[in-house]
Amino acid sequence: MAFNRPAPALPEPLSPLVDSHTHLDACGATDAASVATIVDRAESVGVGRVVTVADDIEAARFAVQAAHWDSRVYAAVALHPTRANALDDAAKAEVERLVADERVVAVGETGLDYFWPGKLEGCATIEEQKSAFTWHIELAKNMNKPLMIHNRDANSDVLTILRSEGPPNSVIFHCFSGDAAMAKECVDLGFYLSFSGTVSFRNAKDLHEAARLVPDDLILVETDAPYLTPHPFRGAPNESYCLPYTASALAELRGADPRDLSVIVTKNSEKVFNLH
Ligand SMILES: [Zn+2]
Ligand SMILES: [Zn+2]
């Protein structure tokens, strides 16, 4: 991925924080040393733990390895909705095996992405995505691990499928991008909403409204690095160390002290991912 701006400066430290959704491989990590470098940088500003998320099988193997290399890293494993067409029997068997690993704290990211089909070559169709989403919901239930949802332009179908399948005990909407009505529906169902750098964007008024109405016990923060770099660094590469920018912006929106918010979101991460 090409970035047209230099990496953001280190933020003022904000502790404790857990980056509930990042992609260490896409941030350039390839081995134990490069994983440690990224997490050291995050830890230096208070982001002491990260959940690294897979979007294909290779990334899934890497995420689990990274979580074994470094005790500050946890993994989430699934095939991304846009890769749902790769979920054949062999892939299912491997995802199942990886999700069972003790360092894997969620099944994700899975869900529906209605933005990319027709635009991205090789992207799974909507029907393929629905079938893979249903499969991952069952897996999360069978493994008793939280389900981490990627939802792009598919609010109503995501909720319809979750309702008809019956959601797992814990559901996280990663990079929540809906408006207040969608947030309210998710909150009423007891789902966690995880906010990324997009919540710091000045023009994201609907998202700001959504972020204000989520109760303290259902809110999480994430980078989704290397994407979605928070304001005022849009266009620069994101990394877990940038999370304090997003957490501070979220605290400001909610009229909260950033230090109080950091304690709240960290408790929620520990609970939903069963971190210890
Ligand atoms: Zn996603
Ligand atoms: Zn992601």
GROMACS .gro file of C-alpha atoms and ligand atoms in nm, residues 21-23 53 55 80 109 150 174 222 224-225 227, ligand 2:
model
   14
   21HIS     CA    1  -0.810  -0.448   1.556
   22THR     CA    2  -0.489  -0.409   1.359
   23HIS     CA    3  -0.309  -0.591   1.076
   53VAL     CA    4  -0.645  -0.967   1.245
   55ASP     CA    5  -0.801  -1.151   0.617
   80HIS     CA    6  -1.236  -1.147   0.507
  109GLU     CA    7  -1.287  -1.040   1.038
  150HIS     CA    8  -1.656  -0.626   0.905
  174HIS     CA    9  -1.503  -0.349   1.403
  222GLU     CA   10  -0.888   0.021   1.724
  224ASP     CA   11  -0.732  -0.102   1.165
  225ALA     CA   12  -0.372  -0.012   1.078
  227TYR     CA   13  -0.548   0.201   0.710
  278ZN      ZN   14  -0.928  -0.488   0.932
   0.00000   0.00000   0.00000
